[in-house]
Coordinates of N, CA and C in Angstrom, one line a residue:
X5 N 97.8 85.7 -29.9 CA 97.1 84.5 -29.8 C 98.0 83.3 -29.5
X6 N 97.6 82.5 -28.6 CA 98.4 81.3 -28.2 C 97.8 80.1 -28.9
X7 N 98.1 79.9 -30.2 CA 97.5 78.9 -31.0 C 97.7 77.5 -30.5
X8 N 96.6 76.7 -30.3 CA 96.8 75.3 -29.7 C 96.9 75.3 -28.2
X9 N 96.9 76.4 -27.6 CA 96.9 76.4 -26.1 C 95.6 77.1 -25.7
X10 N 95.1 76.7 -24.5 CA 93.9 77.3 -24.0 C 94.2 78.7 -23.3
X11 N 94.4 79.7 -24.2 CA 94.7 81.0 -23.7 C 93.9 82.0 -24.5
X12 N 92.6 82.0 -24.4 CA 91.8 82.9 -25.3 C 92.0 84.4 -25.0
X13 N 91.9 85.2 -26.0 CA 92.1 86.6 -25.9 C 90.9 87.4 -26.5
X14 N 89.7 86.8 -26.6 CA 88.6 87.5 -27.1 C 88.6 87.6 -28.6
X15 N 87.9 88.6 -29.0 CA 87.7 88.9 -30.4 C 88.9 89.8 -30.9
X16 N 89.7 89.3 -31.7 CA 90.9 90.0 -32.2 C 90.6 90.5 -33.7
X17 N 90.7 91.8 -33.9 CA 90.3 92.3 -35.2 C 91.1 91.7 -36.3
X18 N 90.4 91.2 -37.4 CA 91.1 90.5 -38.5 C 90.9 91.2 -39.8
X19 N 89.7 91.7 -40.1 CA 89.5 92.4 -41.4 C 88.1 92.6 -41.7
X20 N 87.7 92.6 -42.9 CA 86.3 92.9 -43.3 C 85.8 91.9 -44.4
X21 N 84.5 91.7 -44.4 CA 83.9 90.8 -45.5 C 83.6 91.6 -46.7
X22 N 83.9 92.9 -46.8 CA 83.6 93.7 -47.9 C 84.8 93.9 -48.8
X23 N 84.7 94.5 -49.9 CA 85.8 94.8 -50.8 C 86.6 96.1 -50.3
X24 N 86.0 96.8 -49.4 CA 86.7 98.0 -48.9 C 87.9 97.6 -48.0
X25 N 88.8 98.6 -47.9 CA 90.0 98.4 -47.0 C 89.6 98.5 -45.6
X26 N 89.9 97.6 -44.8 CA 89.6 97.6 -43.4 C 90.6 98.4 -42.6
X27 N 90.2 99.4 -41.9 CA 91.1 100.3 -41.2 C 91.0 100.1 -39.7
X28 N 90.1 99.3 -39.2 CA 89.9 99.2 -37.7 C 89.4 100.4 -37.1
X29 N 88.6 101.2 -37.8 CA 88.1 102.4 -37.3 C 87.2 102.2 -36.1
X30 N 87.3 103.0 -35.1 CA 86.5 102.9 -33.9 C 85.6 104.1 -33.7
X31 N 84.6 103.9 -32.9 CA 83.8 105.0 -32.4 C 83.9 105.0 -30.8
X32 N 83.7 106.2 -30.2 CA 83.9 106.3 -28.8 C 82.5 106.3 -28.1
X33 N 82.5 105.6 -27.0 CA 81.2 105.5 -26.2 C 81.6 105.6 -24.7
X34 N 80.7 106.0 -23.9 CA 80.9 106.4 -22.5 C 80.9 105.1 -21.6
X35 N 81.7 105.1 -20.6 CA 81.7 104.2 -19.5 C 81.4 105.0 -18.2
X36 N 80.4 104.6 -17.4 CA 80.1 105.3 -16.2 C 81.2 105.3 -15.2
X37 N 81.5 106.4 -14.6 CA 82.5 106.5 -13.5 C 82.1 105.5 -12.4
X38 N 83.0 104.7 -12.0 CA 82.8 103.8 -10.9 C 82.1 102.5 -11.3
X39 N 81.9 102.3 -12.7 CA 81.2 101.1 -13.1 C 82.0 99.8 -12.6
X40 N 81.2 98.9 -12.0 CA 81.8 97.9 -11.2 C 82.2 96.6 -11.9
X41 N 82.2 96.6 -13.2 CA 82.6 95.4 -13.9 C 83.7 95.7 -14.9
X42 N 84.8 94.9 -14.9 CA 85.9 95.2 -15.8 C 85.5 94.9 -17.2
X43 N 86.1 95.6 -18.2 CA 85.8 95.4 -19.6 C 87.2 95.3 -20.3
X44 N 87.4 94.3 -21.0 CA 88.7 94.0 -21.6 C 88.7 94.1 -23.1
X45 N 89.9 94.4 -23.7 CA 90.0 94.5 -25.1 C 89.7 93.1 -25.7
X46 N 88.7 93.1 -26.7 CA 88.2 91.9 -27.2 C 86.9 91.4 -26.7
X47 N 86.4 92.2 -25.7 CA 85.1 91.9 -25.2 C 84.0 92.5 -26.1
X48 N 82.9 91.7 -26.4 CA 81.7 92.3 -27.0 C 81.1 93.2 -26.0
X49 N 80.5 94.3 -26.4 CA 79.9 95.3 -25.6 C 78.5 95.8 -26.1
X50 N 77.7 96.2 -25.2 CA 76.4 96.8 -25.6 C 76.2 98.1 -24.8
X51 N 75.2 98.9 -25.2 CA 74.9 100.1 -24.5 C 73.7 99.8 -23.5
X52 N 73.8 100.3 -22.3 CA 72.8 100.1 -21.3 C 72.6 101.5 -20.6
X53 N 71.5 102.1 -20.9 CA 71.1 103.4 -20.3 C 72.2 104.5 -20.6
X54 N 72.8 104.4 -21.8 CA 73.7 105.4 -22.3 C 75.2 105.0 -22.0
X55 N 75.4 103.9 -21.4 CA 76.8 103.5 -21.0 C 77.1 102.1 -21.5
X56 N 78.4 101.9 -21.7 CA 78.9 100.5 -22.2 C 78.9 99.5 -21.0
X57 N 78.6 98.3 -21.4 CA 78.8 97.1 -20.5 C 79.2 95.9 -21.3
X58 N 80.0 95.0 -20.8 CA 80.4 93.8 -21.6 C 79.3 92.8 -21.6
X59 N 79.4 92.0 -22.7 CA 78.5 90.8 -22.8 C 79.4 89.6 -23.1
X60 N 79.9 89.0 -22.0 CA 80.8 87.9 -22.1 C 80.2 86.5 -22.2
X61 N 78.9 86.5 -22.0 CA 78.1 85.2 -22.1 C 77.2 85.4 -23.4
X62 N 77.7 84.8 -24.5 CA 77.0 84.9 -25.7 C 75.7 84.2 -25.8
X63 N 75.4 83.3 -24.8 CA 74.2 82.6 -24.9 C 73.0 83.5 -24.6
X64 N 73.3 84.7 -24.1 CA 72.2 85.7 -23.9 C 71.9 86.5 -25.1
X65 N 72.7 86.3 -26.2 CA 72.5 87.1 -27.4 C 71.8 86.2 -28.4
X66 N 70.5 86.3 -28.5 CA 69.7 85.5 -29.4 C 68.8 86.3 -30.3
X67 N 68.6 87.6 -29.9 CA 67.7 88.5 -30.7 C 68.4 89.8 -31.1
X68 N 67.7 90.5 -32.0 CA 68.2 91.8 -32.5 C 68.5 92.7 -31.3
X69 N 67.6 92.7 -30.3 CA 67.8 93.7 -29.2 C 69.0 93.4 -28.4
X70 N 69.5 92.2 -28.4 CA 70.7 91.8 -27.6 C 72.0 91.8 -28.3
X71 N 72.0 92.0 -29.6 CA 73.3 92.0 -30.3 C 74.3 93.0 -29.9
X72 N 75.6 92.7 -29.9 CA 76.6 93.7 -29.4 C 76.6 94.9 -30.3
X73 N 77.0 96.0 -29.7 CA 77.3 97.3 -30.4 C 78.6 97.0 -31.2
X74 N 79.5 96.3 -30.7 CA 80.8 96.0 -31.3 C 81.8 95.4 -30.3
X75 N 83.1 95.6 -30.6 CA 84.1 95.0 -29.7 C 85.0 96.1 -29.1
X76 N 85.1 96.0 -27.8 CA 85.9 97.0 -27.0 C 87.4 96.9 -27.4
X77 N 88.0 98.1 -27.4 CA 89.4 98.3 -27.9 C 90.2 99.1 -26.9
X78 N 89.8 99.3 -25.7 CA 90.5 100.1 -24.7 C 89.7 101.4 -24.4
X79 N 90.3 102.2 -23.4 CA 89.5 103.3 -23.0 C 90.5 104.4 -22.4
X80 N 89.9 105.6 -22.2 CA 90.7 106.7 -21.6 C 89.7 107.5 -20.7
X81 N 90.3 108.1 -19.7 CA 89.5 108.9 -18.7 C 90.4 109.9 -18.0
X82 N 89.8 110.9 -17.4 CA 90.5 111.9 -16.6 C 90.6 111.3 -15.2
X83 N 91.9 111.0 -14.8 CA 92.1 110.4 -13.5 C 92.3 111.4 -12.4
X84 N 91.8 111.0 -11.2 CA 92.1 111.9 -10.0 C 93.5 111.8 -9.5
X85 N 94.3 110.9 -10.1 CA 95.7 110.7 -9.7 C 96.5 111.8 -10.3
X86 N 97.1 112.7 -9.4 CA 97.8 113.9 -9.9 C 99.1 113.5 -10.5
X87 N 99.6 112.3 -10.4 CA 100.8 111.8 -11.0 C 100.6 111.5 -12.5
X88 N 99.4 111.4 -13.0 CA 99.1 111.1 -14.4 C 98.9 112.4 -15.1
X89 N 99.7 112.6 -16.1 CA 99.6 113.8 -16.9 C 98.7 113.6 -18.1
X90 N 97.7 114.4 -18.3 CA 96.8 114.2 -19.4 C 95.8 113.1 -19.1
X91 N 95.2 112.5 -20.1 CA 94.2 111.4 -19.9 C 94.9 110.1 -19.6
X92 N 94.4 109.3 -18.6 CA 94.8 108.0 -18.4 C 94.3 107.1 -19.5
X93 N 95.1 106.1 -20.0 CA 94.7 105.2 -21.1 C 95.0 103.8 -20.7
X94 N 94.1 102.9 -21.1 CA 94.3 101.5 -20.7 C 93.7 100.6 -21.7
X95 N 94.2 99.4 -21.9 CA 93.6 98.4 -22.8 C 92.4 97.8 -22.2
X96 N 92.1 98.0 -20.9 CA 90.9 97.5 -20.2 C 90.4 98.5 -19.2
X97 N 89.1 98.4 -18.9 CA 88.5 99.2 -17.9 C 88.5 98.4 -16.6
X98 N 89.2 98.9 -15.6 CA 89.3 98.2 -14.3 C 88.1 98.6 -13.5
X99 N 87.4 97.5 -13.0 CA 86.2 97.7 -12.2 C 86.3 98.8 -11.1
X100 N 85.3 99.6 -11.0 CA 85.3 100.6 -9.9 C 86.2 101.8 -10.1
X101 N 86.8 102.0 -11.3 CA 87.6 103.1 -11.6 C 86.8 104.4 -11.5
X102 N 87.3 105.4 -10.8 CA 86.6 106.7 -10.6 C 87.2 107.7 -11.6
X103 N 86.3 108.4 -12.3 CA 86.7 109.4 -13.2 C 86.6 110.8 -12.5
X104 N 87.6 111.6 -12.7 CA 87.6 113.0 -12.2 C 86.9 113.9 -13.2
X105 N 85.8 114.5 -12.8 CA 85.1 115.3 -13.7 C 86.0 116.5 -14.2
X106 N 85.9 116.8 -15.5 CA 86.7 117.8 -16.1 C 85.9 118.4 -17.3
X107 N 85.7 119.7 -17.3 CA 85.1 120.4 -18.4 C 83.7 119.8 -18.7
X108 N 83.0 119.4 -17.6 CA 81.6 118.9 -17.8 C 81.6 117.5 -18.1
X109 N 82.7 116.8 -18.3 CA 82.8 115.4 -18.6 C 83.1 114.6 -17.4
X110 N 82.2 113.6 -17.1 CA 82.4 112.8 -15.8 C 82.3 111.3 -16.1
X111 N 82.6 111.0 -17.4 CA 82.6 109.6 -17.8 C 84.0 109.2 -18.4
X112 N 84.3 107.9 -18.4 CA 85.4 107.5 -19.3 C 84.9 107.2 -20.7
X113 N 85.8 107.1 -21.6 CA 85.3 106.9 -23.0 C 86.1 105.7 -23.6
X114 N 85.4 104.8 -24.3 CA 86.0 103.6 -24.8 C 86.0 103.7 -26.3
X115 N 87.0 103.0 -26.9 CA 87.1 102.8 -28.4 C 86.4 101.5 -28.7
X116 N 85.5 101.5 -29.6 CA 84.7 100.3 -30.0 C 84.7 100.2 -31.5
X117 N 85.1 99.0 -32.0 CA 85.0 98.7 -33.4 C 83.5 98.3 -33.7
X118 N 82.8 99.1 -34.5 CA 81.4 98.8 -34.7 C 81.1 98.3 -36.1
X119 N 82.1 98.1 -36.9 CA 81.9 97.7 -38.3 C 81.0 96.5 -38.4
X120 N 79.9 96.5 -39.0 CA 79.0 95.3 -39.1 C 79.6 94.2 -40.0
X121 N 80.5 94.5 -40.8 CA 81.1 93.5 -41.7 C 82.5 93.1 -41.2
X122 N 82.9 93.5 -40.0 CA 84.2 93.1 -39.5 C 84.3 91.6 -39.3
X123 N 85.5 91.1 -39.4 CA 85.8 89.7 -39.1 C 86.8 89.6 -37.9
X124 N 86.7 88.5 -37.2 CA 87.5 88.4 -36.0 C 88.2 87.1 -35.8
X125 N 89.4 87.1 -35.3 CA 90.2 85.9 -35.0 C 89.8 85.6 -33.6
X126 N 89.4 84.4 -33.3 CA 89.0 84.0 -31.9 C 89.4 82.6 -31.7
X127 N 89.9 82.3 -30.5 CA 90.2 80.9 -30.1 C 89.0 80.1 -29.7
X128 N 89.1 78.8 -30.0 CA 88.0 77.9 -29.7 C 88.3 77.2 -28.4
X129 N 87.2 77.1 -27.6 CA 87.3 76.3 -26.4 C 85.8 75.8 -26.1
X130 N 85.5 75.4 -24.9 CA 84.2 74.8 -24.7 C 83.7 75.2 -23.3
X131 N 82.5 75.4 -23.1 CA 81.9 75.7 -21.8 C 81.3 74.4 -21.2
X132 N 81.3 73.3 -22.0 CA 80.8 72.0 -21.5 C 81.8 71.3 -20.7
X133 N 81.4 70.4 -19.8 CA 82.3 69.6 -19.0 C 82.8 68.5 -19.9
X134 N 83.7 68.8 -20.7 CA 84.2 67.9 -21.7 C 85.7 68.0 -21.9
X135 N 86.3 67.0 -22.5 CA 87.8 67.0 -22.7 C 88.2 67.9 -23.8
X136 N 89.5 68.2 -23.9 CA 90.1 69.1 -24.8 C 89.8 68.8 -26.3
X137 N 89.7 67.5 -26.6 CA 89.5 67.2 -28.0 C 88.1 67.7 -28.6
X138 N 87.2 68.1 -27.7 CA 85.9 68.7 -28.1 C 86.0 70.2 -28.2
X139 N 87.1 70.8 -27.8 CA 87.3 72.2 -27.8 C 87.9 72.6 -29.2
X140 N 87.1 72.4 -30.2 CA 87.7 72.6 -31.6 C 86.6 72.9 -32.6
X141 N 87.1 73.3 -33.8 CA 86.2 73.4 -35.0 C 86.8 72.5 -36.0
X142 N 85.9 71.6 -36.7 CA 86.4 70.7 -37.7 C 86.2 71.4 -39.1
X143 N 86.9 70.9 -40.1 CA 86.8 71.4 -41.4 C 85.4 71.5 -42.0
X144 N 84.6 70.5 -41.7 CA 83.2 70.5 -42.2 C 82.2 71.4 -41.4
X145 N 82.8 72.1 -40.4 CA 81.9 73.0 -39.6 C 82.0 74.5 -40.1
X146 N 82.9 74.7 -41.1 CA 82.9 76.1 -41.6 C 81.6 76.4 -42.2
X147 N 81.1 77.6 -42.0 CA 79.8 78.0 -42.4 C 78.7 77.8 -41.4
X148 N 79.0 77.1 -40.3 CA 78.0 76.9 -39.3 C 78.0 78.1 -38.3
X149 N 77.1 78.0 -37.3 CA 76.9 79.1 -36.4 C 77.3 78.7 -35.0
X150 N 77.6 79.7 -34.2 CA 78.0 79.5 -32.8 C 77.9 80.8 -32.0
X151 N 78.2 80.7 -30.7 CA 78.3 81.9 -29.9 C 79.6 81.8 -29.1
X152 N 79.8 82.8 -28.2 CA 81.0 82.9 -27.4 C 80.7 82.6 -26.0
X153 N 81.7 82.4 -25.2 CA 81.6 82.2 -23.8 C 82.8 82.6 -23.0
X154 N 82.8 82.6 -21.7 CA 83.9 82.9 -20.9 C 84.0 81.9 -19.7
X155 N 82.9 81.1 -19.6 CA 82.7 80.3 -18.4 C 83.9 79.3 -18.2
X156 N 84.3 79.2 -17.0 CA 85.4 78.3 -16.6 C 84.7 77.0 -16.2
X157 N 85.2 75.9 -16.8 CA 84.5 74.6 -16.6 C 85.1 73.8 -15.4
X158 N 84.6 72.6 -15.2 CA 85.2 71.8 -14.1 C 86.5 71.3 -14.4
X159 N 86.8 70.1 -13.9 CA 88.2 69.5 -14.0 C 88.4 68.7 -15.2
X160 N 87.4 68.5 -16.1 CA 87.5 67.7 -17.3 C 88.3 68.3 -18.3
X161 N 88.1 69.6 -18.6 CA 88.9 70.3 -19.6 C 90.2 70.7 -19.0
X162 N 91.3 70.3 -19.7 CA 92.7 70.6 -19.2 C 93.5 71.1 -20.4
X163 N 94.0 72.4 -20.2 CA 93.8 73.3 -19.1 C 92.5 73.9 -19.1
X164 N 92.1 74.5 -18.0 CA 90.8 75.1 -17.8 C 90.8 76.4 -18.6
X165 N 89.6 76.9 -18.9 CA 89.4 78.2 -19.4 C 89.8 79.2 -18.3
X166 N 90.4 80.4 -18.6 CA 90.8 81.3 -17.6 C 89.5 81.9 -16.9
X167 N 88.4 82.0 -17.6 CA 87.2 82.5 -16.9 C 87.1 84.0 -16.7
X168 N 88.2 84.7 -16.9 CA 88.2 86.2 -16.7 C 89.2 86.8 -17.8
X169 N 89.2 88.1 -17.9 CA 90.1 88.8 -18.7 C 91.5 88.8 -18.0
X170 N 92.5 89.2 -18.7 CA 93.9 89.2 -18.2 C 94.3 90.7 -17.8
X171 N 94.4 91.0 -16.5 CA 94.7 92.4 -16.1 C 96.2 92.7 -16.4
X172 N 97.0 91.8 -16.7 CA 98.4 92.1 -17.1 C 98.5 92.6 -18.5
X173 N 97.7 92.0 -19.4 CA 97.7 92.4 -20.8 C 96.5 93.2 -21.2
X174 N 95.5 93.2 -20.4 CA 94.2 93.9 -20.8 C 93.4 93.1 -21.8
X175 N 93.7 91.9 -22.1 CA 93.0 91.1 -23.1 C 91.8 90.3 -22.5
X176 N 90.8 90.2 -23.3 CA 89.6 89.4 -22.9 C 89.9 87.9 -22.7
X177 N 89.1 87.2 -22.0 CA 89.2 85.8 -21.8 C 88.1 85.1 -22.6
X178 N 87.4 85.8 -23.5 CA 86.3 85.2 -24.2 C 86.8 84.3 -25.3
X179 N 86.0 83.2 -25.6 CA 86.4 82.2 -26.6 C 85.1 81.8 -27.4
X180 N 85.3 81.2 -28.6 CA 84.2 80.7 -29.3 C 83.9 79.3 -28.6
X181 N 82.6 79.2 -28.3 CA 82.2 78.0 -27.5 C 81.8 76.9 -28.5
X182 N 82.7 75.9 -28.6 CA 82.5 74.8 -29.5 C 81.2 74.0 -29.2
X183 N 80.8 74.0 -28.0 CA 79.6 73.2 -27.6 C 78.3 73.8 -28.2
X184 N 78.4 75.1 -28.7 CA 77.2 75.7 -29.3 C 77.1 75.6 -30.8
X185 N 78.1 75.1 -31.4 CA 78.1 75.0 -32.9 C 76.9 74.3 -33.5
X186 N 76.2 74.9 -34.5 CA 75.0 74.3 -35.0 C 74.8 74.8 -36.4
X187 N 74.1 74.0 -37.2 CA 73.8 74.4 -38.6 C 72.6 75.3 -38.6
X188 N 71.8 75.3 -37.5 CA 70.7 76.2 -37.4 C 71.1 77.6 -36.9
X189 N 70.9 78.7 -37.6 CA 71.4 80.0 -37.2 C 70.6 80.7 -36.1
X190 N 69.5 80.1 -35.8 CA 68.6 80.8 -34.9 C 69.2 80.9 -33.5
X191 N 69.3 82.1 -33.0 CA 69.8 82.4 -31.6 C 71.3 82.3 -31.5
X192 N 72.0 82.2 -32.6 CA 73.5 82.1 -32.6 C 74.1 83.3 -33.3
X193 N 74.8 84.2 -32.6 CA 75.2 85.5 -33.2 C 76.4 85.5 -34.1
X194 N 77.1 84.3 -34.2 CA 78.4 84.3 -35.0 C 78.2 83.2 -36.1
X195 N 78.9 83.5 -37.2 CA 79.1 82.6 -38.3 C 80.6 82.3 -38.4
X196 N 80.9 81.0 -38.5 CA 82.3 80.6 -38.7 C 82.7 80.7 -40.1
X197 N 83.7 81.5 -40.4 CA 84.0 81.8 -41.8 C 85.2 81.0 -42.3
X198 N 86.1 80.6 -41.4 CA 87.3 79.8 -41.8 C 88.3 79.7 -40.7
X199 N 89.4 79.1 -41.0 CA 90.5 79.0 -40.0 C 91.5 80.1 -40.1
X200 N 92.0 80.5 -39.0 CA 93.0 81.5 -39.0 C 94.3 81.0 -39.7
X201 N 94.8 81.7 -40.6 CA 95.9 81.2 -41.4 C 97.2 81.5 -40.7
X202 N 97.7 80.6 -39.9 CA 98.9 80.7 -39.2 C 99.5 79.3 -39.1
X203 N 100.8 79.2 -39.3 CA 101.4 77.8 -39.2 C 101.1 77.1 -37.9
X204 N 100.7 75.9 -38.0 CA 100.4 75.1 -36.8 C 98.9 75.1 -36.4
X205 N 98.2 76.0 -37.0 CA 96.7 76.1 -36.6 C 96.0 75.2 -37.6
X206 N 95.5 74.1 -37.1 CA 94.9 73.1 -37.9 C 93.5 72.8 -37.6
X207 N 92.6 72.5 -38.6 CA 91.2 72.1 -38.3 C 91.2 70.9 -37.4
X208 N 90.4 70.9 -36.4 CA 90.2 69.7 -35.5 C 91.1 69.7 -34.3
X209 N 92.2 70.5 -34.3 CA 93.1 70.5 -33.2 C 92.4 71.2 -32.0
X210 N 92.7 70.8 -30.7 CA 92.2 71.4 -29.6 C 92.6 72.9 -29.5
X211 N 91.7 73.8 -29.2 CA 92.0 75.2 -29.0 C 92.5 75.9 -30.2
X212 N 92.0 75.4 -31.4 CA 92.4 76.1 -32.6 C 91.8 77.5 -32.7
X213 N 92.2 78.3 -33.7 CA 91.6 79.6 -33.9 C 90.9 79.7 -35.2
X214 N 89.8 80.4 -35.2 CA 88.9 80.5 -36.4 C 88.6 82.0 -36.6
X215 N 88.2 82.3 -37.9 CA 87.7 83.6 -38.2 C 86.2 83.6 -38.2
X216 N 85.6 84.5 -37.5 CA 84.1 84.6 -37.4 C 83.7 86.0 -37.9
X217 N 82.4 86.0 -38.2 CA 81.7 87.3 -38.5 C 80.4 87.3 -37.8
X218 N 79.7 88.4 -37.8 CA 78.4 88.5 -37.2 C 77.4 87.7 -38.0
X219 N 76.5 87.0 -37.4 CA 75.5 86.2 -38.1 C 74.5 87.2 -38.8
X220 N 74.5 87.3 -40.1 CA 73.5 88.2 -40.7 C 72.1 87.8 -40.7
X221 N 71.8 86.5 -40.3 CA 70.5 86.0 -40.2 C 69.8 86.5 -38.8
X222 N 70.6 87.0 -37.9 CA 70.1 87.7 -36.7 C 70.0 89.2 -37.0
X223 N 71.2 89.8 -37.0 CA 71.4 91.2 -37.3 C 72.9 91.5 -37.3
X224 N 73.3 92.5 -38.0 CA 74.6 93.0 -37.9 C 74.8 94.1 -37.0
X225 N 75.8 94.1 -36.1 CA 76.0 95.3 -35.2 C 76.1 96.6 -35.9
X226 N 75.4 97.6 -35.3 CA 75.4 99.0 -35.8 C 74.8 99.1 -37.2
X227 N 74.2 98.1 -37.7 CA 73.6 98.2 -39.0 C 72.3 99.0 -39.0

């Protein structure tokens, strides 16, 4: 994470809200061969007709039926490239990747953290046409609700949101959207639990990082 800089990396695994030890355990789900949208580590994902797809616009997640399955953590597939020994692995799914069928398997498979009690470290930014001082969470906003976004804004926010995942690192470009923070939990899938405990990360600073969980007043993923 680039604390205090506008360099979001999506949902970064932090821990759990339960007394149990968090192991970051993942489940595997299929990605359709040739799927034309990239999926990055830290992207929320849902199932669609048996295959994963990313949900980078959190404003579409208002109801139980739209809540994410979990958070994408990379993928593997059988590549047609003869120079690759064994399964190809990557922190992100590159759009239009073709899977070589093998042993009756013709899909890629992704690792997804589906723990409904998981907590996440996420950078704050804003999708609004506003200045950097609004791209933050204040101390009195802990316990409020919000959603995420990836939208790149106009010229007011400096620096701009990247608007896409990073193909060099495989990391998501998703951020907590400060313009959506509200005391009313309706239609907002995240609850803000606190600030990420790292030197220099301060409440109210532009592009700070916070810890979030799934809003239990909507639904918990995989619950």
